[in-house]
Amino acid sequence: MKASASLMRKRLLTAFIALIAVFAALFGRLFYIQVVDGGFLRAKAAEQWYRDLPLKATRGKILDANGNVLADSKDVFTLYARPNAVKDKPQTAKAISDALQLDYDNVLQQLNTAVGEVTIKRKIDADVALELRRQNIGGLYYTLDTQRNYPYNANMSQILGFTNIDNVGQSGLESYYDKYLTGVDGFAYTSTDMAGREVDGSVTKYLPGIPGCNITLSLDANIQSFAYDAVTAACVEFSAKSAQIIVMDVNTGGILGMAKSPAFDLNDPPRDDLDLLNELSRNTLIVDMYEPGSTFKIFTTAAALEAGVVSDNDSFFCAGSRTVDGQRIRCWRSIGHGSQHLAEGVKNSCNCVFMDLALRLGTSRFYDALGKFGLGQKTGVDFSGESSGMLMKQSNVKTVDLARIGFGQAVAVTPLQLITGVCSVVNGGTLYRPYLVASVDSCDGKNLATRQPIAVRRTVSPSTSAKMRDYLVGVVANGGGSKAGVTGYAIGGKTGTAQKYAGGSIAQGKYISSFIGFAPADNPKYAVLMIVDEPQGYVYYGSLVAAPYAGSVFSKIFDYKNVPQTMLPEREYVIMPDVVGESAENAVQILEKMGLHVEAVGESGNVISQTPVPNERIYANDSVLIRLG
C-alpha cells in the first residue's frame, strides 16, 4: 500500500509539473504575442481592418527675387476603385471612361481584377473629379494630390527643370533642391471588411501632410523675360541652332537671368520623346563648354597688364598674320591692322596683339592667371552637371598653342565660367562664386538659410580692373561692340566670333557668335553674355549677331531699374556709303575714315555686297560688313 501511495504521489507531482509547464508555455507564448510581437501583429491586423490612401504633401514653391511665383503646385485628384465594392461594373466603367476620356475596355478590365484596390487615374483636374464624384458611384474613392504648375511656361525651362508624376525633381533646380522642396506625405485611413468594402458607419481618419520648403532665387522674373525674349528673337532672325544668355550681378555672382532657345513648356514637357526632352532641358550655359574666341581676349589683356609685361604705350604691328613655330596663324582681318597701341589692339580685337601678349607672359604666368580667373575648374554654382571647361595640360603646351590660347583658341570654357571671370576683371578684381538660390524658407515662412556672396579670390588689382574697363568701353564706343551701345550710357564689352570644329577639323560655315558686356561702365552692376550658335548666312560676326541683342537687354534693364544716364554726348550719325566694286583696301579706308568698324567676309577681291545697304543712316561708330569676291 505504501508503495502504491508513493507511486500515486509521484504521478500527481509529475502531472502537476507538466501542467505548470504547459501553462508556463501558454503564458510565455501569450506574453510574446501581446508584448514582444504585439506591435507587428497589430500592424498586420490594421492592414486587414483599414485601407490607407496617401495624401501627397504640397511641394514647396520656387520664387524669384521679388517674390513672384515661378513654380508652385495646384490641387488635383487621384481616383481609386475597390472592385469588390463596385456593384455595376460595366456602368461604372462607362461613367469613368466618359468623364476621364479613358479607354472603356481598360477601365472595365481594372474593375474586374481580383485585388483589393486599383488606381484608375492620377492627376485629375479638380473640376473633372468633382463632376464624377457628384454621380455618387459606390466603390470609387478620391484622394487629394498636387501637380506642378509653372506660370512662366517655357521662360525658365532649363533652370527650373521639372518633376515626374510623383512630384520628384528630375532636372534643373527641381532636382538639385529636391530634398528641400519635397514635403512629408499624409494618409487617410478607412475601416473595411475582409473583402475591402468600407464598413457602414466607419469614420475616415486623416493625417495631413507637411508642405515642402520654399526657395527664393537670385533671378529677377522681369530681367529673365528680357533675356528670354532676346534669345527667342535671335534664333528666329538668324535661323540659329540655339541662342543663350546670362545676366549676372557683377558684385555678388547672383544670376539675374539665364535663358536658352529653343526651350519647351514646363507644363507640357515632351515626355514621349526622351531624346528631345533631354536635349531641350540641358542647361548648356552651365554643363557644356565651347571655344570662346575673342571674348577670351579680356583675360589675356588683364593677365598681361597685371604681370607688367605690357603698357599703354607699347606698339604692335599686324600684317594679317603671325608665324609661330613655323605655323602661320592669321588675324581675323587678313589685310592686317598695321601699327597700333594696346588700346587700339583691344578695340580692333587684333589676334596678333594677343598672340604677342600670351608669348610675353609665358606658359607658367599665363596659366597661373587663368587659374585665378577660374578657368579649367568648376565655379561651384548650385546646379547639377557643371563642367569644368578644358585647358590643355600645362606641360604639353607648345609655343604655337600658347599663341592660340592668347586669342581664345585651343581652350574651352563654359559660358558661366566666362562671365564669372569677366565680372572679376571689371568689378575691381574679386571673383565671386555664382549662385541661383538666395534663400530657403519653411512652409510657414521661417527663414532656414540665406546665401551671402562668396568671394573666392582676387584676380587682378583695382588699377588693372579700372584700365580694363576703359579699354572695353572703347570697344563699344568705337569698335566692334558698337551695336551693344545704348544712347546715354557707357557700356563696356567684347565681341567674339569662333569657328566650330567637327571631327578634329574646322566645320565650314559654322560659327559661334557672342558678346559679353557690363554696365554702367564707371561702376559696373550688370553683366550680359549673349551667345548665338550657328547663325545662318554670311552675317555671323558677334558684332552684328550677338551685340545688338545684348544692347537690347541692357536698355530694358536700364529702364526697369531706373538707372540714371551718364553725361555722354549724343551719338552722331553718318550715311552709309556705297563701296560695292571697291577693292578691299579702298573700301576699308573709306569706311574707317568715317569712324565705322569694318567686318569682312572673304580674304581678297573687290566688294560684292555690303551691310547696311548704301545711303542708310547709321551711327558714326557702327559695325558694318563687306563681302569680298
XYZ file of C-alpha atoms in Angstrom:
629
model
C 0.000 0.000 0.000
C 2.812 2.320 0.938
C 4.476 1.654 -2.436
C 1.175 2.301 -4.220
C 0.633 5.627 -2.378
C 4.173 6.754 -3.124
C 3.729 5.943 -6.796
C 0.480 7.915 -6.853
C 2.136 10.975 -5.312
C 4.905 10.801 -7.914
C 2.367 10.618 -10.717
C 0.437 13.553 -9.287
C 3.635 15.554 -8.924
C 4.644 14.732 -12.496
C 1.216 15.727 -13.790
C 1.314 18.951 -11.746
C 4.741 19.836 -13.088
C 3.620 19.049 -16.629
C 0.537 21.201 -16.116
C 2.660 24.033 -14.796
C 4.976 23.658 -17.820
C 2.002 23.782 -20.201
C 0.601 26.875 -18.509
C 4.069 28.464 -18.467
C 4.432 27.794 -22.181
C 0.969 29.225 -22.824
C 1.642 32.319 -20.742
C 5.059 32.678 -22.397
C 3.517 32.448 -25.829
C 0.800 34.885 -24.836
C 3.410 37.313 -23.486
C 5.417 37.019 -26.724
C 2.337 37.615 -28.868
C 0.981 40.514 -26.842
C 4.194 42.242 -25.814
C 7.164 41.161 -27.895
C 5.382 40.656 -31.215
C 2.340 42.768 -30.433
C 3.229 45.800 -32.484
C 3.905 43.776 -35.594
C 0.689 41.756 -35.285
C -1.403 44.863 -34.592
C 0.028 46.407 -37.730
C -0.825 43.287 -39.740
C -4.341 43.343 -38.332
C -4.687 47.016 -39.200
C -3.766 46.196 -42.787
C -6.849 43.951 -42.897
C -9.136 46.283 -40.956
C -8.161 49.538 -42.675
C -7.458 50.825 -46.143
C -4.975 53.707 -46.238
C -4.821 56.170 -49.100
C -1.833 58.529 -49.465
C -2.289 62.278 -49.154
C 0.524 63.860 -51.122
C 2.272 66.752 -49.422
C 2.361 70.037 -51.293
C 5.726 70.674 -52.923
C 7.449 73.924 -51.964
C 7.275 76.992 -54.178
C 10.090 78.476 -56.243
C 10.079 82.282 -56.149
C 12.061 84.974 -57.908
C 13.993 87.693 -56.086
C 10.855 89.861 -55.901
C 8.589 87.106 -54.569
C 6.959 86.277 -57.909
C 5.935 82.612 -58.109
C 7.963 80.706 -60.711
C 6.800 77.210 -59.715
C 4.010 76.089 -57.411
C 1.514 73.242 -57.063
C -2.158 73.017 -57.942
C -4.681 70.613 -56.429
C -5.529 67.540 -58.482
C -7.079 64.205 -57.544
C -6.266 60.512 -57.828
C -9.124 58.080 -58.497
C -9.050 54.638 -56.834
C -11.526 51.772 -57.094
C -12.166 48.799 -54.827
C -13.511 46.193 -57.274
C -15.374 44.223 -54.578
C -17.317 47.355 -53.654
C -18.343 48.213 -57.229
C -21.843 46.838 -57.907
C -22.447 47.589 -61.603
C -19.004 47.344 -63.151
C -19.948 47.910 -66.831
C -21.957 51.013 -65.951
C -19.189 52.261 -63.634
C -16.547 51.684 -66.324
C -18.626 53.718 -68.781
C -19.057 56.602 -66.349
C -15.329 56.689 -65.616
C -14.213 56.408 -69.268
C -16.625 59.134 -70.363
C -15.598 61.556 -67.600
C -11.842 60.983 -67.804
C -11.555 60.170 -71.521
C -10.111 56.738 -70.829
C -10.487 53.528 -72.808
C -13.662 51.721 -71.654
C -12.244 48.189 -72.013
C -9.136 49.027 -69.996
C -11.203 50.545 -67.182
C -13.547 47.552 -67.133
C -10.590 45.188 -67.008
C -9.241 47.070 -63.970
C -12.612 46.813 -62.216
C -12.719 43.062 -62.845
C -9.328 42.334 -61.268
C -9.236 40.227 -58.087
C -7.365 42.761 -55.969
C -8.435 44.882 -53.049
C -7.725 48.231 -54.726
C -6.680 49.623 -58.113
C -5.541 53.079 -59.224
C -7.668 54.241 -62.140
C -6.032 57.586 -62.917
C -3.806 60.192 -61.290
C -3.533 63.960 -61.764
C -7.240 64.564 -62.477
C -8.238 68.225 -62.615
C -10.351 69.254 -59.659
C -13.429 70.216 -61.705
C -13.404 66.881 -63.584
C -13.040 64.878 -60.367
C -15.886 66.842 -58.745
C -18.196 66.174 -61.680
C -17.523 62.438 -61.474
C -17.914 62.417 -57.702
C -21.352 64.001 -57.978
C -22.560 60.779 -59.598
C -22.048 59.092 -56.177
C -20.790 55.801 -57.621
C -20.079 53.171 -54.984
C -16.590 51.682 -54.746
C -14.814 54.768 -56.073
C -12.554 56.831 -53.846
C -10.652 60.092 -54.345
C -7.510 61.416 -52.710
C -6.112 64.894 -52.962
C -2.856 65.156 -54.895
C -0.798 68.003 -56.328
C 0.634 68.752 -59.736
C 3.482 71.153 -60.516
C 2.480 74.395 -62.198
C 4.841 76.824 -63.962
C 3.268 80.260 -64.612
C 6.061 81.315 -66.976
C 5.745 78.223 -69.198
C 8.929 77.903 -71.326
C 10.653 81.000 -69.985
C 12.897 79.185 -67.487
C 12.705 75.561 -68.615
C 16.443 74.802 -68.396
C 16.793 76.495 -64.984
C 13.733 75.350 -63.058
C 13.611 71.865 -64.548
C 10.611 69.595 -63.991
C 9.255 66.782 -61.810
C 7.926 63.322 -62.590
C 4.356 62.165 -61.940
C 5.257 61.534 -58.289
C 6.447 65.145 -57.890
C 10.084 64.116 -57.578
C 12.542 66.569 -59.171
C 14.012 65.259 -62.413
C 16.135 68.125 -63.711
C 17.250 71.685 -63.002
C 16.653 73.296 -59.621
C 13.678 70.980 -59.062
C 16.203 68.145 -58.892
C 19.115 69.936 -57.185
C 16.929 71.237 -54.331
C 14.505 68.293 -54.284
C 15.132 67.412 -50.623
C 14.111 70.933 -49.591
C 11.108 71.221 -51.910
C 9.689 67.784 -51.051
C 7.252 67.677 -48.140
C 6.137 64.788 -45.879
C 3.118 62.847 -47.191
C -0.003 62.256 -45.095
C -2.592 59.428 -45.102
C -6.334 58.783 -44.933
C -7.473 55.636 -43.033
C -10.886 53.955 -43.532
C -12.279 50.813 -41.809
C -13.084 47.959 -44.227
C -14.262 44.358 -44.086
C -12.295 41.323 -45.254
C -13.395 41.937 -48.854
C -12.145 45.509 -48.756
C -15.608 47.082 -48.539
C -15.983 50.157 -46.376
C -17.712 49.363 -43.082
C -21.019 51.201 -42.617
C -20.728 53.992 -40.102
C -16.918 53.976 -40.151
C -15.064 57.247 -39.742
C -12.183 58.131 -42.056
C -9.182 59.449 -40.166
C -6.772 61.887 -41.768
C -3.097 62.514 -41.100
C -2.308 65.669 -43.116
C 0.963 66.104 -44.990
C 3.629 68.722 -44.272
C 4.373 71.054 -47.237
C 7.923 71.377 -48.554
C 10.179 74.398 -48.163
C 10.044 77.420 -50.459
C 13.201 78.550 -52.242
C 13.864 82.090 -53.461
C 16.175 82.639 -56.418
C 18.572 85.424 -57.308
C 16.675 85.510 -60.633
C 14.525 88.540 -61.397
C 11.478 87.490 -63.445
C 11.477 90.774 -65.400
C 15.156 90.549 -66.338
C 14.595 86.878 -67.136
C 11.836 87.889 -69.544
C 14.162 90.372 -71.269
C 16.731 87.599 -71.631
C 14.240 85.024 -72.912
C 12.818 87.449 -75.478
C 16.348 88.155 -76.748
C 17.335 84.517 -77.329
C 13.963 83.695 -78.880
C 14.229 86.599 -81.331
C 17.874 85.858 -82.185
C 17.052 82.242 -83.038
C 14.316 83.380 -85.391
C 16.264 86.213 -87.044
C 19.376 84.164 -87.777
C 17.773 80.690 -88.067
C 20.314 79.667 -85.446
C 20.801 76.249 -83.910
C 20.404 77.869 -80.499
C 20.827 81.131 -78.619
C 21.579 81.579 -74.940
C 22.206 84.377 -72.484
C 23.295 85.016 -68.887
C 22.701 88.206 -66.903
C 24.787 88.393 -63.713
C 25.177 90.771 -60.799
C 28.815 91.842 -61.217
C 29.349 92.395 -57.488
C 27.770 89.276 -55.961
C 27.785 86.462 -58.523
C 23.985 86.261 -58.339
C 22.435 85.103 -61.610
C 19.690 87.582 -62.551
C 18.661 85.936 -65.800
C 19.564 82.780 -67.709
C 17.758 81.688 -70.852
C 18.141 79.427 -73.858
C 16.204 78.923 -77.072
C 14.812 76.539 -78.213
C 13.003 75.676 -74.995
C 9.836 73.807 -74.010
C 6.714 74.442 -71.951
C 7.335 73.108 -68.448
C 3.596 72.488 -68.096
C 3.671 70.157 -71.103
C 7.158 68.590 -71.453
C 7.669 66.205 -74.412
C 7.817 63.068 -72.227
C 7.041 60.815 -75.198
C 10.369 61.792 -76.818
C 13.086 61.372 -74.196
C 15.928 62.341 -76.545
C 14.219 65.633 -77.360
C 13.348 66.233 -73.708
C 16.942 65.651 -72.613
C 18.263 67.931 -75.345
C 15.881 70.792 -74.608
C 16.265 70.564 -70.841
C 20.083 70.706 -70.823
C 21.300 73.937 -69.282
C 24.199 74.286 -71.711
C 25.254 77.577 -70.113
C 26.484 75.502 -67.164
C 27.029 71.934 -68.365
C 28.535 72.440 -71.852
C 31.789 74.069 -72.932
C 32.804 75.856 -76.127
C 35.766 77.637 -77.681
C 35.145 81.276 -76.729
C 37.126 83.108 -79.388
C 37.710 86.819 -78.937
C 35.767 87.271 -75.691
C 38.654 85.337 -74.098
C 40.996 88.210 -75.030
C 39.738 90.033 -71.933
C 41.625 87.531 -69.772
C 44.789 87.756 -71.868
C 44.857 91.549 -71.641
C 44.137 91.605 -67.916
C 46.805 88.961 -67.207
C 49.418 90.870 -69.239
C 48.628 94.176 -67.511
C 48.689 92.571 -64.068
C 52.048 90.899 -64.778
C 53.519 94.180 -66.065
C 54.559 92.775 -69.452
C 52.683 95.477 -71.399
C 51.808 99.165 -71.073
C 49.572 101.652 -72.855
C 52.440 102.961 -74.978
C 53.580 99.580 -76.316
C 53.214 99.346 -80.074
C 52.210 96.237 -82.037
C 52.219 95.605 -85.777
C 49.744 93.379 -87.569
C 50.353 92.394 -91.188
C 47.433 89.977 -91.163
C 49.215 87.015 -89.563
C 51.979 85.769 -87.255
C 54.292 82.808 -87.817
C 54.865 80.811 -84.623
C 56.794 77.526 -84.517
C 56.727 77.545 -88.298
C 52.939 77.803 -88.418
C 51.198 80.810 -89.959
C 48.382 81.988 -87.715
C 46.048 84.516 -89.281
C 44.457 87.543 -87.768
C 40.706 87.646 -88.336
C 41.397 90.603 -90.650
C 43.539 89.161 -93.398
C 44.697 92.568 -94.698
C 46.083 93.373 -91.225
C 45.633 96.223 -88.779
C 49.048 97.822 -89.227
C 50.691 99.586 -86.271
C 48.584 100.014 -83.136
C 48.878 100.626 -79.392
C 47.374 98.281 -76.804
C 44.025 100.079 -76.502
C 43.687 100.049 -80.293
C 44.585 96.365 -80.380
C 41.820 95.593 -77.890
C 39.350 97.762 -79.806
C 40.334 96.096 -83.102
C 40.370 92.626 -81.486
C 43.629 92.013 -83.351
C 44.755 88.380 -82.979
C 48.379 89.322 -83.463
C 48.341 91.598 -80.404
C 47.012 88.838 -78.185
C 49.449 86.281 -79.522
C 52.246 88.674 -78.558
C 50.782 89.212 -75.083
C 50.484 85.473 -74.437
C 54.068 84.888 -75.581
C 55.330 87.705 -73.363
C 53.597 86.147 -70.379
C 54.886 82.652 -70.995
C 53.026 79.475 -70.170
C 53.583 79.471 -66.406
C 52.421 83.037 -65.709
C 49.562 82.810 -68.194
C 48.259 79.575 -66.670
C 48.546 80.986 -63.158
C 46.397 83.922 -64.238
C 43.832 81.700 -65.980
C 43.555 79.621 -62.816
C 42.808 82.765 -60.805
C 40.031 83.635 -63.254
C 38.519 80.212 -62.537
C 39.199 78.646 -65.924
C 39.684 74.899 -66.078
C 37.710 74.416 -62.843
C 34.080 74.356 -61.752
C 32.610 77.588 -60.436
C 30.700 75.808 -57.654
C 27.286 77.044 -58.807
C 24.297 75.336 -57.165
C 23.298 73.278 -60.193
C 23.913 69.657 -61.189
C 26.232 68.590 -64.004
C 28.513 71.632 -64.134
C 31.504 71.245 -66.461
C 35.000 72.395 -65.528
C 35.855 73.527 -69.050
C 39.117 72.427 -70.611
C 42.658 73.762 -70.501
C 45.486 71.933 -72.230
C 47.848 70.302 -69.736
C 50.461 72.946 -68.985
C 53.414 70.634 -69.591
C 52.068 69.860 -73.071
C 51.650 73.475 -74.191
C 53.868 74.375 -77.139
C 54.680 77.919 -78.181
C 52.146 77.764 -81.002
C 49.488 76.532 -78.546
C 50.246 79.403 -76.185
C 49.843 81.886 -79.028
C 46.445 80.422 -79.975
C 45.207 80.384 -76.389
C 46.028 84.106 -76.259
C 43.185 84.924 -78.650
C 40.707 82.268 -77.460
C 41.550 79.149 -79.458
C 42.803 75.784 -78.109
C 40.823 76.398 -74.907
C 37.251 75.611 -73.885
C 35.101 77.290 -71.240
C 31.522 77.163 -70.052
C 29.527 80.361 -70.588
C 29.102 80.586 -66.801
C 32.893 80.383 -66.292
C 33.442 83.111 -68.842
C 31.013 85.645 -67.405
C 32.086 84.882 -63.818
C 35.732 85.515 -64.692
C 34.967 88.674 -66.677
C 32.943 90.066 -63.765
C 36.071 89.776 -61.628
C 38.075 91.687 -64.230
C 35.720 94.678 -64.205
C 34.430 94.768 -60.596
C 37.766 95.707 -59.031
C 39.303 92.234 -59.087
C 37.128 89.942 -56.929
C 35.979 86.554 -58.227
C 32.588 85.616 -56.739
C 31.009 82.176 -56.706
C 27.902 82.294 -58.914
C 24.579 81.152 -57.464
C 20.909 80.716 -58.326
C 19.197 80.210 -54.951
C 19.351 83.084 -52.478
C 17.338 81.684 -49.559
C 15.327 78.728 -48.258
C 12.211 79.192 -46.074
C 9.895 76.749 -44.334
C 6.250 76.478 -45.407
C 5.232 78.764 -42.518
C 7.655 81.495 -43.637
C 10.524 80.830 -41.248
C 13.889 81.545 -42.862
C 16.131 78.493 -42.785
C 19.102 79.731 -44.803
C 20.177 82.884 -46.646
C 23.096 82.896 -49.038
C 25.745 85.585 -48.652
C 28.010 86.420 -51.638
C 31.158 84.291 -51.503
C 34.378 85.989 -52.609
C 36.628 83.194 -53.912
C 39.858 85.086 -54.614
C 41.388 88.238 -56.037
C 42.199 88.032 -59.741
C 43.581 91.482 -60.628
C 44.352 94.714 -58.832
C 41.852 97.605 -58.769
C 44.129 99.610 -61.087
C 44.225 96.818 -63.680
C 40.457 96.497 -63.370
C 39.952 100.215 -63.977
C 42.202 100.133 -67.048
C 40.338 97.114 -68.431
C 37.029 98.923 -68.034
C 38.411 101.838 -70.065
C 39.664 99.544 -72.833
C 36.367 97.669 -73.051
C 34.310 100.870 -73.087
C 36.354 101.809 -76.155
C 35.292 98.570 -77.856
C 31.620 99.542 -77.538
C 32.091 103.246 -78.131
C 34.329 102.979 -81.200
C 34.928 99.313 -82.005
C 33.255 96.025 -82.826
C 30.839 96.177 -79.899
C 29.138 99.368 -81.053
C 25.769 97.709 -81.682
C 25.569 96.893 -77.960
C 25.636 100.612 -77.182
C 22.697 102.377 -75.567
C 22.371 106.126 -76.001
C 23.174 107.989 -72.800
C 25.059 105.120 -71.139
C 28.659 103.983 -71.040
C 28.841 100.237 -71.687
C 31.967 98.129 -71.908
C 32.300 94.807 -73.665
C 33.896 92.497 -76.183
C 32.622 90.581 -79.186
C 33.590 87.075 -80.192
C 33.319 85.031 -83.388
C 34.610 81.475 -83.032
C 34.755 78.775 -85.669
C 33.306 75.421 -84.718
C 35.065 72.084 -85.082
C 33.760 68.690 -86.152
C 35.872 65.541 -86.155
C 39.006 67.491 -85.253
C 38.809 69.918 -88.171
C 37.078 73.246 -88.838
C 33.382 72.894 -89.686
C 32.954 75.173 -92.687
C 30.280 77.829 -92.316
C 29.597 77.078 -88.630
C 30.338 79.778 -86.067
C 29.538 80.781 -82.512
C 28.802 84.499 -82.300
C 28.988 86.155 -78.901
C 29.181 89.380 -76.944
C 29.974 89.958 -73.294
C 29.451 93.364 -71.728
C 28.950 95.238 -68.469
C 27.273 98.436 -67.322
C 27.283 101.094 -66.023
C 30.928 101.298 -67.044
C 32.123 103.542 -64.212
C 30.544 101.362 -61.505
C 29.507 98.034 -63.040
C 26.368 96.355 -61.740
C 25.127 94.173 -64.612
C 26.995 91.813 -66.928
C 25.455 90.207 -70.021
C 26.807 87.320 -72.081
C 24.909 86.651 -75.324
C 25.784 83.604 -77.469
C 24.275 82.603 -80.825
C 25.226 79.126 -82.058
C 25.455 78.617 -85.836
C 23.704 81.705 -87.214
C 22.853 81.052 -90.841
C 24.048 83.144 -93.768
C 27.119 85.321 -94.125
C 26.213 87.635 -91.218
C 27.855 85.639 -88.433
C 30.146 88.091 -86.624
C 29.468 88.604 -82.923
C 29.438 92.356 -83.531
C 26.444 92.014 -85.866
C 24.638 88.989 -84.410
C 25.042 88.939 -80.620
C 25.916 92.537 -79.704
C 22.582 94.110 -80.763
C 20.610 91.720 -78.573
C 22.880 92.306 -75.594
C 22.347 96.036 -76.101
C 18.588 95.485 -76.154
C 18.731 93.637 -72.825
C 20.874 96.398 -71.298
C 18.433 99.035 -72.493
C 15.455 97.240 -70.920
C 17.332 96.741 -67.642
C 18.210 100.450 -67.510
C 14.535 101.371 -67.945
C 13.319 98.747 -65.472
C 15.860 99.626 -62.773
C 15.751 103.383 -63.453
C 19.500 103.503 -63.988
C 20.430 107.189 -64.494
C 22.096 108.167 -67.746
C 25.737 109.182 -67.748
C 26.868 112.505 -69.185
C 27.768 111.282 -72.644
C 27.204 113.264 -75.833
C 24.520 112.105 -78.228
C 25.756 109.575 -80.744
C 26.438 111.000 -84.198
C 25.025 109.629 -87.426
C 26.544 109.110 -90.880
C 25.209 107.951 -94.223
C 26.442 104.504 -95.275
C 28.496 104.938 -98.489
C 28.334 102.638 -101.489
C 31.573 100.607 -101.558
C 30.415 97.761 -103.814
C 33.015 97.267 -106.551
C 35.801 98.836 -104.497
C 38.918 96.863 -103.613
C 39.121 95.554 -100.057
C 41.785 98.110 -99.063
C 39.920 101.076 -100.586
C 36.619 100.006 -99.005
C 38.201 99.650 -95.555
C 39.902 103.030 -95.852
C 36.651 104.744 -96.883
C 34.631 103.172 -94.080
C 37.194 103.551 -91.308
C 37.772 107.197 -92.267
C 34.082 107.686 -91.377
C 34.676 106.079 -87.979
C 32.976 102.778 -88.850
C 34.172 99.389 -87.641
C 34.592 97.024 -90.599
C 33.996 93.256 -90.584
C 34.914 91.404 -93.784
C 33.853 88.065 -95.235
C 36.480 86.726 -97.625
C 40.206 87.410 -97.923
C 40.686 89.204 -101.240
C 38.972 90.679 -104.280
C 36.529 93.507 -104.664
C 33.472 94.169 -102.518
C 30.458 92.291 -103.892
C 27.913 93.260 -101.212
C 27.615 95.308 -98.042
C 25.542 95.557 -94.871
C 23.951 98.059 -94.285
C 22.891 98.997 -97.812
C 24.095 102.297 -99.326
C 22.503 105.551 -98.114
C 21.196 104.044 -94.861
C 21.510 106.326 -91.801
C 23.682 104.641 -89.167
C 25.664 105.538 -86.058
C 29.101 107.030 -86.729
C 30.865 104.259 -84.796
C 28.702 101.382 -86.050
C 29.882 97.961 -87.217
C 29.427 97.243 -90.914
C 30.002 94.175 -93.061
C 31.552 93.831 -96.508
C 31.745 90.663 -98.612
C 34.743 90.202 -100.854
C 34.626 88.325 -104.147
